[in-house]
Amino acid sequence: MKDFKYRSYVCLGVTALAVIALSIAFAFFISRFESVKGTIGLILEILMPVIYGAVLAYLLLPVYNKTRDMAARMLNSVFHNKKTIRSISRALATLVSLIFLFVIVIGLFSMIIPEIYTSIMGIQNNFGDNINNIALGLQKMFQDNPAFEKAIIPIYDQVASRLQNWMATDLVPNMSSLIGSLSSGLLSVVLVFKNILIGVIVMVYILNIKETLSAQGKKIIYSIFSLKTANQAIEEIRFVHRVFGGFITGKLLDSLIIGIMCFVLLNAMKMPYVLLVSVIVGVTNVIPFFGPFIGAIPSAFLILLVSPVKCLYFLIFILLLQQFDGNILGPKILGQSTGLPSFWVLFSILLFGGLFGFVGMIIAVPTFAVIYSVITRLVNGSLSKKNLSLKTEDYLNLDRIEEEKKTYMK
């Protein structure tokens, strides 16, 4: 009995000390927030090559796994030593992953950079004619309303004049210096390329030792937590991997299909800047919900400078394409990879986009899906222990629940 009391006092004292220590740590974090933020930023900057490598490895994981498994099946008929088969299949999978990565990067850069330069120069050369065409179109549009025309046309002329001066004096003259500075290699650009190069090396290591890293992680978890808690933790990690893997790979495939469809259909519609607009639409489509509209704004502006009518056709086309993607193609590819209601999709994008910018908008949905799932399971588990209903419908217009009979009063 005395030992039990002694142990209870010890547990109470340890709990009190832990609470005090956490309170002090939290107070220190709040009071030194800028210093802590700077330290975290410095650590992230140092580890940026590792972060690049981990992200690339995660994105190329399906390519690596499929190539490795296919190579292992083919080598089974040639070699009988499992170690040899494993080594050769991993080497082939690594080579295919690197080729796949370089083909995509080099292909995108070879298409995008010349197109951007050509598009900007074309806009500058034809800017005067395009401005006049838009002005004539506005005059025809408002010819039945002279008062409105007198109010709109001067404002338009002023905006067009300022935009034309900006392009002539700032944008185009600086294009050559910008490209020259990129080619000559500024320090920041060199650092980025250095991080990417090291990141590719890190990616190769991670792809080939991911099983070992996974085993070491499980070993650490089982050494720290109880068996039940460790099993739950590993199951949660598997769930996170399923959600993130399914969403990110599915969204990338979805965006690739949308970009290709946009290129083919815009070509058929004789739209200007087809390649550049298709790349913008495809890349921004990675962002759920807002992506198509974010990509449509600069694309519509480019087309507007050439033809207001084609700009209107383009906006209608983007609206139809977004409906096709949101209602047919997206659900077909992504399925129920997140299971997140539409409102929480919007909420998560706004929250994470505000906190982490463009990257936050991309990871918002799978991250919030994990949080939503964990909270749902905790709530359902607590309700089950109290023998209460798990159905949300039972709580609609609920007044109270009778304690004895667990009757839902409405």
Tab-separated table of C-alpha atoms in Angstrom:
chain	number	residue	atom	x	y	z
A	1	MET	CA	0.000	0.000	0.000
A	2	LYS	CA	2.854	2.372	0.889
A	3	ASP	CA	4.626	1.512	-2.366
A	4	PHE	CA	1.460	2.364	-4.300
A	5	LYS	CA	1.139	5.737	-2.544
A	6	TYR	CA	4.831	6.413	-3.114
A	7	ARG	CA	4.516	5.644	-6.815
A	8	SER	CA	1.428	7.854	-7.104
A	9	TYR	CA	3.302	10.755	-5.476
A	10	VAL	CA	6.251	10.236	-7.819
A	11	CYS	CA	3.956	10.193	-10.872
A	12	LEU	CA	2.211	13.337	-9.643
A	13	GLY	CA	5.546	15.089	-9.080
A	14	VAL	CA	6.881	14.070	-12.512
A	15	THR	CA	3.664	15.283	-14.149
A	16	ALA	CA	3.884	18.619	-12.322
A	17	LEU	CA	7.530	19.052	-13.346
A	18	ALA	CA	6.693	18.185	-16.959
A	19	VAL	CA	3.877	20.763	-17.003
A	20	ILE	CA	6.157	23.431	-15.508
A	21	ALA	CA	8.950	22.604	-17.959
A	22	LEU	CA	6.587	22.772	-20.940
A	23	SER	CA	5.153	26.071	-19.684
A	24	ILE	CA	8.643	27.558	-19.365
A	25	ALA	CA	9.598	26.258	-22.821
A	26	PHE	CA	6.419	27.728	-24.320
A	27	ALA	CA	7.003	31.086	-22.611
A	28	PHE	CA	10.601	31.110	-23.885
A	29	PHE	CA	9.358	30.294	-27.387
A	30	ILE	CA	6.877	33.181	-27.322
A	31	SER	CA	9.351	35.698	-25.882
A	32	ARG	CA	12.120	34.680	-28.299
A	33	PHE	CA	9.882	34.000	-31.284
A	34	GLU	CA	11.987	35.943	-33.799
A	35	SER	CA	15.203	34.281	-32.615
A	36	VAL	CA	13.599	30.839	-32.718
A	37	LYS	CA	12.178	31.581	-36.168
A	38	GLY	CA	15.594	32.705	-37.379
A	39	THR	CA	17.245	29.580	-35.970
A	40	ILE	CA	14.671	27.331	-37.611
A	41	GLY	CA	15.155	29.227	-40.881
A	42	LEU	CA	18.935	28.751	-40.659
A	43	ILE	CA	18.544	25.019	-39.991
A	44	LEU	CA	16.126	24.677	-42.919
A	45	GLU	CA	18.529	26.580	-45.168
A	46	ILE	CA	21.366	24.231	-44.214
A	47	LEU	CA	19.179	21.156	-44.711
A	48	MET	CA	17.616	22.434	-47.957
A	49	PRO	CA	19.523	19.900	-50.141
A	50	VAL	CA	18.185	17.089	-47.961
A	51	ILE	CA	14.653	18.533	-48.217
A	52	TYR	CA	14.972	18.764	-52.014
A	53	GLY	CA	16.233	15.193	-52.146
A	54	ALA	CA	13.454	13.869	-49.910
A	55	VAL	CA	10.756	15.613	-51.980
A	56	LEU	CA	12.222	14.358	-55.265
A	57	ALA	CA	12.551	10.834	-53.857
A	58	TYR	CA	8.925	10.867	-52.720
A	59	LEU	CA	7.705	12.095	-56.111
A	60	LEU	CA	9.792	9.529	-58.010
A	61	LEU	CA	8.931	6.673	-55.645
A	62	PRO	CA	6.269	5.147	-57.966
A	63	VAL	CA	8.689	5.205	-60.928
A	64	TYR	CA	11.465	3.654	-58.837
A	65	ASN	CA	9.287	0.925	-57.313
A	66	LYS	CA	7.669	-0.135	-60.590
A	67	THR	CA	11.019	-0.238	-62.414
A	68	ARG	CA	12.678	-2.160	-59.589
A	69	ASP	CA	9.895	-4.750	-59.392
A	70	MET	CA	9.781	-5.174	-63.175
A	71	ALA	CA	13.562	-5.561	-63.383
A	72	ALA	CA	13.550	-8.091	-60.523
A	73	ARG	CA	10.939	-10.248	-62.305
A	74	MET	CA	12.933	-10.173	-65.542
A	75	LEU	CA	16.227	-10.969	-63.790
A	76	ASN	CA	14.775	-13.962	-61.928
A	77	SER	CA	15.104	-16.039	-65.090
A	78	VAL	CA	18.742	-14.995	-65.590
A	79	PHE	CA	20.252	-14.907	-62.078
A	80	HIS	CA	19.585	-17.167	-59.113
A	81	ASN	CA	21.391	-15.109	-56.487
A	82	LYS	CA	18.823	-12.873	-54.771
A	83	LYS	CA	21.469	-10.386	-53.684
A	84	THR	CA	22.645	-9.937	-57.287
A	85	ILE	CA	19.074	-9.527	-58.513
A	86	ARG	CA	18.368	-6.952	-55.819
A	87	SER	CA	21.519	-4.951	-56.600
A	88	ILE	CA	20.976	-4.892	-60.371
A	89	SER	CA	17.248	-4.083	-60.094
A	90	ARG	CA	17.975	-1.196	-57.720
A	91	ALA	CA	20.672	0.162	-60.040
A	92	LEU	CA	18.314	-0.007	-63.034
A	93	ALA	CA	15.493	1.615	-61.049
A	94	THR	CA	17.831	4.427	-59.970
A	95	LEU	CA	19.001	4.982	-63.552
A	96	VAL	CA	15.440	5.070	-64.913
A	97	SER	CA	14.370	7.493	-62.154
A	98	LEU	CA	17.255	9.850	-62.950
A	99	ILE	CA	16.540	9.711	-66.694
A	100	PHE	CA	12.849	10.351	-66.026
A	101	LEU	CA	13.682	13.372	-63.840
A	102	PHE	CA	16.189	14.892	-66.280
A	103	VAL	CA	13.910	14.389	-69.301
A	104	ILE	CA	11.050	16.221	-67.558
A	105	VAL	CA	13.243	19.091	-66.276
A	106	ILE	CA	15.187	19.601	-69.510
A	107	GLY	CA	12.021	19.243	-71.585
A	108	LEU	CA	10.131	21.839	-69.550
A	109	PHE	CA	13.014	24.324	-69.547
A	110	SER	CA	13.664	23.901	-73.272
A	111	MET	CA	9.990	24.602	-73.985
A	112	ILE	CA	9.197	27.275	-71.414
A	113	ILE	CA	12.216	29.623	-71.403
A	114	PRO	CA	12.326	30.305	-75.192
A	115	GLU	CA	8.528	30.597	-75.229
A	116	ILE	CA	8.533	33.134	-72.387
A	117	TYR	CA	11.185	35.256	-74.085
A	118	THR	CA	9.463	35.033	-77.482
A	119	SER	CA	6.076	35.837	-75.946
A	120	ILE	CA	7.346	38.911	-74.099
A	121	MET	CA	9.150	40.215	-77.167
A	122	GLY	CA	6.073	39.552	-79.305
A	123	ILE	CA	3.845	41.373	-76.838
A	124	GLN	CA	6.189	44.373	-76.837
A	125	ASN	CA	6.476	44.501	-80.630
A	126	ASN	CA	2.731	44.222	-81.216
A	127	PHE	CA	1.641	46.110	-78.134
A	128	GLY	CA	0.591	49.286	-79.960
A	129	ASP	CA	-1.575	47.407	-82.472
A	130	ASN	CA	-3.108	45.275	-79.729
A	131	ILE	CA	-3.966	48.350	-77.651
A	132	ASN	CA	-5.645	49.979	-80.641
A	133	ASN	CA	-7.631	46.815	-81.378
A	134	ILE	CA	-8.872	46.655	-77.798
A	135	ALA	CA	-9.811	50.349	-77.879
A	136	LEU	CA	-11.769	49.859	-81.102
A	137	GLY	CA	-13.505	46.849	-79.583
A	138	LEU	CA	-14.488	48.868	-76.511
A	139	GLN	CA	-15.798	51.686	-78.691
A	140	LYS	CA	-17.970	49.271	-80.663
A	141	MET	CA	-19.165	47.660	-77.449
A	142	PHE	CA	-20.253	50.973	-75.912
A	143	GLN	CA	-21.282	52.842	-79.077
A	144	ASP	CA	-24.923	52.784	-77.957
A	145	ASN	CA	-23.971	54.341	-74.618
A	146	PRO	CA	-21.871	57.492	-75.274
A	147	ALA	CA	-21.788	58.557	-71.624
A	148	PHE	CA	-20.327	55.252	-70.531
A	149	GLU	CA	-17.883	55.327	-73.455
A	150	LYS	CA	-16.629	58.786	-72.434
A	151	ALA	CA	-16.061	57.525	-68.895
A	152	ILE	CA	-14.301	54.259	-69.820
A	153	ILE	CA	-12.133	55.121	-72.845
A	154	PRO	CA	-9.986	57.848	-71.137
A	155	ILE	CA	-9.275	55.531	-68.205
A	156	TYR	CA	-8.351	52.739	-70.597
A	157	ASP	CA	-6.070	55.031	-72.609
A	158	GLN	CA	-4.281	56.141	-69.458
A	159	VAL	CA	-3.757	52.573	-68.203
A	160	ALA	CA	-2.607	51.405	-71.641
A	161	SER	CA	-0.141	54.290	-71.925
A	162	ARG	CA	1.411	53.541	-68.546
A	163	LEU	CA	1.612	49.830	-69.313
A	164	GLN	CA	3.232	50.502	-72.670
A	165	ASN	CA	5.805	52.828	-71.111
A	166	TRP	CA	6.594	50.247	-68.426
A	167	MET	CA	7.156	47.527	-71.005
A	168	ALA	CA	9.297	49.762	-73.201
A	169	THR	CA	11.442	51.289	-70.448
A	170	ASP	CA	11.601	48.588	-67.751
A	171	LEU	CA	10.536	45.081	-68.767
A	172	VAL	CA	12.076	44.494	-72.186
A	173	PRO	CA	15.435	46.267	-71.589
A	174	ASN	CA	15.850	44.258	-68.407
A	175	MET	CA	15.051	40.935	-70.092
A	176	SER	CA	18.490	40.610	-71.659
A	177	SER	CA	20.213	41.593	-68.416
A	178	LEU	CA	18.048	39.131	-66.479
A	179	ILE	CA	18.871	36.262	-68.823
A	180	GLY	CA	22.514	37.326	-68.827
A	181	SER	CA	22.638	37.347	-65.053
A	182	LEU	CA	21.086	33.896	-64.933
A	183	SER	CA	23.577	32.544	-67.451
A	184	SER	CA	26.576	34.198	-65.807
A	185	GLY	CA	25.521	32.731	-62.481
A	186	LEU	CA	24.731	34.952	-59.561
A	187	LEU	CA	25.507	33.673	-56.092
A	188	SER	CA	21.896	32.926	-55.239
A	189	VAL	CA	21.362	31.021	-58.495
A	190	VAL	CA	24.556	29.049	-57.916
A	191	LEU	CA	23.404	28.167	-54.406
A	192	VAL	CA	20.034	26.982	-55.709
A	193	PHE	CA	21.665	24.806	-58.351
A	194	LYS	CA	24.113	23.522	-55.752
A	195	ASN	CA	21.231	22.562	-53.476
A	196	ILE	CA	19.393	20.894	-56.360
A	197	LEU	CA	22.513	18.969	-57.425
A	198	ILE	CA	23.153	17.748	-53.889
A	199	GLY	CA	19.425	17.080	-53.581
A	200	VAL	CA	19.565	14.732	-56.585
A	201	ILE	CA	22.423	12.843	-54.914
A	202	VAL	CA	20.431	12.695	-51.664
A	203	MET	CA	17.432	11.464	-53.667
A	204	VAL	CA	19.462	8.546	-55.029
A	205	TYR	CA	20.564	7.576	-51.518
A	206	ILE	CA	17.038	7.832	-50.099
A	207	LEU	CA	15.519	5.749	-52.890
A	208	ASN	CA	18.025	2.957	-52.294
A	209	ILE	CA	17.960	2.943	-48.485
A	210	LYS	CA	14.286	3.751	-47.903
A	211	GLU	CA	13.585	0.253	-46.551
A	212	THR	CA	16.461	0.604	-44.082
A	213	LEU	CA	15.296	4.080	-43.040
A	214	SER	CA	11.768	2.727	-42.561
A	215	ALA	CA	13.049	-0.148	-40.446
A	216	GLN	CA	15.159	2.201	-38.311
A	217	GLY	CA	12.164	4.499	-37.797
A	218	LYS	CA	10.003	1.575	-36.648
A	219	LYS	CA	12.800	0.447	-34.340
A	220	ILE	CA	12.904	3.887	-32.691
A	221	ILE	CA	9.102	4.044	-32.319
A	222	TYR	CA	8.907	0.588	-30.691
A	223	SER	CA	11.777	1.478	-28.366
A	224	ILE	CA	10.041	4.643	-27.089
A	225	PHE	CA	6.339	3.742	-26.895
A	226	SER	CA	4.320	0.826	-25.653
A	227	LEU	CA	3.450	-1.898	-28.135
A	228	LYS	CA	-0.143	-0.702	-28.583
A	229	THR	CA	0.840	2.959	-29.006
A	230	ALA	CA	3.676	2.065	-31.401
A	231	ASN	CA	1.340	-0.011	-33.573
A	232	GLN	CA	-1.118	2.868	-33.695
A	233	ALA	CA	1.653	5.335	-34.550
A	234	ILE	CA	2.914	3.174	-37.432
A	235	GLU	CA	-0.628	2.734	-38.726
A	236	GLU	CA	-1.069	6.530	-38.651
A	237	ILE	CA	2.167	6.983	-40.601
A	238	ARG	CA	0.934	4.490	-43.204
A	239	PHE	CA	-2.315	6.442	-43.439
A	240	VAL	CA	-0.402	9.717	-43.946
A	241	HIS	CA	1.653	8.067	-46.691
A	242	ARG	CA	-1.476	6.754	-48.433
A	243	VAL	CA	-3.169	10.164	-48.325
A	244	PHE	CA	-0.131	12.187	-49.431
A	245	GLY	CA	1.053	9.650	-52.009
A	246	GLY	CA	-2.373	9.165	-53.521
A	247	PHE	CA	-3.167	12.867	-53.638
A	248	ILE	CA	0.167	14.227	-54.892
A	249	THR	CA	0.813	11.607	-57.578
A	250	GLY	CA	-2.832	11.729	-58.641
A	251	LYS	CA	-2.854	15.528	-58.789
A	252	LEU	CA	0.363	15.598	-60.829
A	253	LEU	CA	-1.108	13.129	-63.322
A	254	ASP	CA	-4.347	15.108	-63.413
A	255	SER	CA	-2.465	18.373	-64.064
A	256	LEU	CA	-0.381	16.747	-66.818
A	257	ILE	CA	-3.536	15.555	-68.595
A	258	ILE	CA	-5.162	18.984	-68.205
A	259	GLY	CA	-2.049	20.695	-69.612
A	260	ILE	CA	-1.978	18.379	-72.635
A	261	MET	CA	-5.721	18.813	-73.241
A	262	CYS	CA	-5.323	22.573	-72.973
A	263	PHE	CA	-2.461	22.543	-75.515
A	264	VAL	CA	-4.380	20.429	-78.041
A	265	LEU	CA	-7.683	22.310	-77.750
A	266	LEU	CA	-6.120	25.792	-77.731
A	267	ASN	CA	-4.184	24.847	-80.858
A	268	ALA	CA	-7.448	23.799	-82.496
A	269	MET	CA	-9.002	27.129	-81.444
A	270	LYS	CA	-6.061	29.066	-82.997
A	271	MET	CA	-5.237	30.773	-79.696
A	272	PRO	CA	-1.994	32.780	-79.242
A	273	TYR	CA	0.792	31.703	-76.851
A	274	VAL	CA	-0.575	28.140	-76.765
A	275	LEU	CA	2.460	26.464	-75.201
A	276	LEU	CA	3.012	29.131	-72.531
A	277	VAL	CA	-0.678	29.252	-71.582
A	278	SER	CA	-0.892	25.436	-71.433
A	279	VAL	CA	2.110	25.244	-69.117
A	280	ILE	CA	0.663	27.957	-66.845
A	281	VAL	CA	-2.721	26.207	-66.685
A	282	GLY	CA	-1.151	22.791	-66.101
A	283	VAL	CA	1.213	23.967	-63.344
A	284	THR	CA	-1.369	26.019	-61.450
A	285	ASN	CA	-3.871	23.158	-61.724
A	286	VAL	CA	-1.791	21.376	-59.060
A	287	ILE	CA	-3.440	23.779	-56.578
A	288	PRO	CA	-6.918	22.438	-55.768
A	289	PHE	CA	-9.995	24.609	-56.230
A	290	PHE	CA	-8.201	27.927	-56.950
A	291	GLY	CA	-5.580	26.557	-59.365
A	292	PRO	CA	-7.471	26.875	-62.670
A	293	PHE	CA	-8.535	30.445	-61.858
A	294	ILE	CA	-5.015	31.449	-60.753
A	295	GLY	CA	-3.633	30.175	-64.056
A	296	ALA	CA	-6.445	31.740	-66.078
A	297	ILE	CA	-5.726	35.321	-64.939
A	298	PRO	CA	-2.246	35.847	-66.511
A	299	SER	CA	-3.173	33.644	-69.481
A	300	ALA	CA	-6.326	35.649	-70.192
A	301	PHE	CA	-4.327	38.889	-69.971
A	302	LEU	CA	-1.840	37.630	-72.575
A	303	ILE	CA	-4.632	36.620	-74.935
A	304	LEU	CA	-6.505	39.884	-74.271
A	305	LEU	CA	-3.543	41.834	-75.664
A	306	VAL	CA	-4.007	39.983	-78.953
A	307	SER	CA	-7.790	39.670	-79.202
A	308	PRO	CA	-10.555	40.500	-76.695
A	309	VAL	CA	-12.890	38.053	-78.457
A	310	LYS	CA	-10.393	35.211	-78.153
A	311	CYS	CA	-9.883	36.158	-74.504
A	312	LEU	CA	-13.620	35.712	-73.926
A	313	TYR	CA	-13.541	32.342	-75.702
A	314	PHE	CA	-10.544	31.354	-73.573
A	315	LEU	CA	-12.338	32.220	-70.318
A	316	ILE	CA	-15.343	30.144	-71.371
A	317	PHE	CA	-12.985	27.308	-72.318
A	318	ILE	CA	-11.215	27.454	-68.924
A	319	LEU	CA	-14.564	27.376	-67.126
A	320	LEU	CA	-15.631	24.267	-69.064
A	321	LEU	CA	-12.212	22.664	-68.574
A	322	GLN	CA	-12.381	23.305	-64.827
A	323	GLN	CA	-15.851	21.733	-64.665
A	324	PHE	CA	-14.583	18.694	-66.566
A	325	ASP	CA	-11.587	18.380	-64.271
A	326	GLY	CA	-13.513	18.947	-61.054
A	327	ASN	CA	-16.462	16.669	-61.825
A	328	ILE	CA	-15.090	13.963	-64.133
A	329	LEU	CA	-11.308	13.706	-64.531
A	330	GLY	CA	-10.249	14.687	-60.986
A	331	PRO	CA	-12.587	12.267	-59.132
A	332	LYS	CA	-11.678	9.508	-61.612
A	333	ILE	CA	-7.941	9.867	-60.911
A	334	LEU	CA	-7.938	10.961	-57.254
A	335	GLY	CA	-10.964	8.911	-56.151
A	336	GLN	CA	-11.450	9.215	-52.395
A	337	SER	CA	-7.756	9.763	-51.636
A	338	THR	CA	-8.553	12.449	-49.049
A	339	GLY	CA	-12.217	12.039	-48.126
A	340	LEU	CA	-12.300	15.736	-47.175
A	341	PRO	CA	-15.589	17.664	-47.555
A	342	SER	CA	-15.583	20.581	-50.002
A	343	PHE	CA	-15.807	23.269	-47.318
A	344	TRP	CA	-12.723	21.964	-45.522
A	345	VAL	CA	-10.849	21.807	-48.845
A	346	LEU	CA	-11.495	25.541	-49.266
A	347	PHE	CA	-10.672	26.225	-45.595
A	348	SER	CA	-7.394	24.277	-45.707
A	349	ILE	CA	-6.199	26.005	-48.901
A	350	LEU	CA	-6.885	29.451	-47.460
A	351	LEU	CA	-5.204	28.583	-44.140
A	352	PHE	CA	-2.077	26.846	-45.443
A	353	GLY	CA	-1.778	29.205	-48.404
A	354	GLY	CA	-1.732	32.153	-46.008
A	355	LEU	CA	0.857	30.461	-43.789
A	356	PHE	CA	3.191	28.850	-46.329
A	357	GLY	CA	2.371	30.433	-49.693
A	358	PHE	CA	2.341	28.406	-52.916
A	359	VAL	CA	3.768	25.249	-51.302
A	360	GLY	CA	1.162	25.505	-48.544
A	361	MET	CA	-1.652	25.584	-51.110
A	362	ILE	CA	-0.329	22.361	-52.672
A	363	ILE	CA	0.043	20.393	-49.421
A	364	ALA	CA	-3.035	21.919	-47.755
A	365	VAL	CA	-5.595	19.281	-48.748
A	366	PRO	CA	-3.664	16.101	-47.814
A	367	THR	CA	-2.322	17.687	-44.618
A	368	PHE	CA	-5.742	18.825	-43.445
A	369	ALA	CA	-7.222	15.478	-44.521
A	370	VAL	CA	-4.878	13.753	-42.063
A	371	ILE	CA	-5.791	16.225	-39.287
A	372	TYR	CA	-9.496	15.820	-40.068
A	373	SER	CA	-9.226	12.025	-39.979
A	374	VAL	CA	-7.344	11.996	-36.664
A	375	ILE	CA	-9.882	14.340	-35.024
A	376	THR	CA	-12.771	12.266	-36.409
A	377	ARG	CA	-11.346	9.047	-34.983
A	378	LEU	CA	-10.676	10.651	-31.600
A	379	VAL	CA	-14.238	12.010	-31.437
A	380	ASN	CA	-15.768	8.707	-32.537
A	381	GLY	CA	-13.624	6.793	-30.059
A	382	SER	CA	-14.740	9.025	-27.196
A	383	LEU	CA	-18.399	8.711	-28.248
A	384	SER	CA	-18.103	4.919	-28.469
A	385	LYS	CA	-16.773	4.721	-24.918
A	386	LYS	CA	-19.851	6.679	-23.781
A	387	ASN	CA	-22.179	4.454	-25.871
A	388	LEU	CA	-23.341	7.441	-27.906
A	389	SER	CA	-24.245	7.538	-31.588
A	390	LEU	CA	-21.528	8.135	-34.165
A	391	LYS	CA	-23.990	9.380	-36.816
A	392	THR	CA	-23.929	13.123	-37.393
A	393	GLU	CA	-27.611	13.014	-38.381
A	394	ASP	CA	-28.550	12.093	-34.800
A	395	TYR	CA	-27.157	15.427	-33.571
A	396	LEU	CA	-29.070	17.638	-35.998
A	397	ASN	CA	-31.364	20.009	-34.041
A	398	LEU	CA	-30.390	18.138	-30.865
A	399	ASP	CA	-31.540	19.689	-27.593
A	400	ARG	CA	-30.099	17.222	-25.071
A	401	ILE	CA	-29.473	13.531	-24.433
A	402	GLU	CA	-31.202	11.738	-21.559
A	403	GLU	CA	-28.510	10.421	-19.225
A	404	GLU	CA	-30.150	7.126	-18.240
A	405	LYS	CA	-31.688	5.902	-21.502
A	406	LYS	CA	-29.334	7.745	-23.847
A	407	THR	CA	-32.415	9.142	-25.609
A	408	TYR	CA	-31.811	11.907	-28.141
A	409	MET	CA	-34.222	14.750	-27.377
A	410	LYS	CA	-35.039	17.220	-30.191
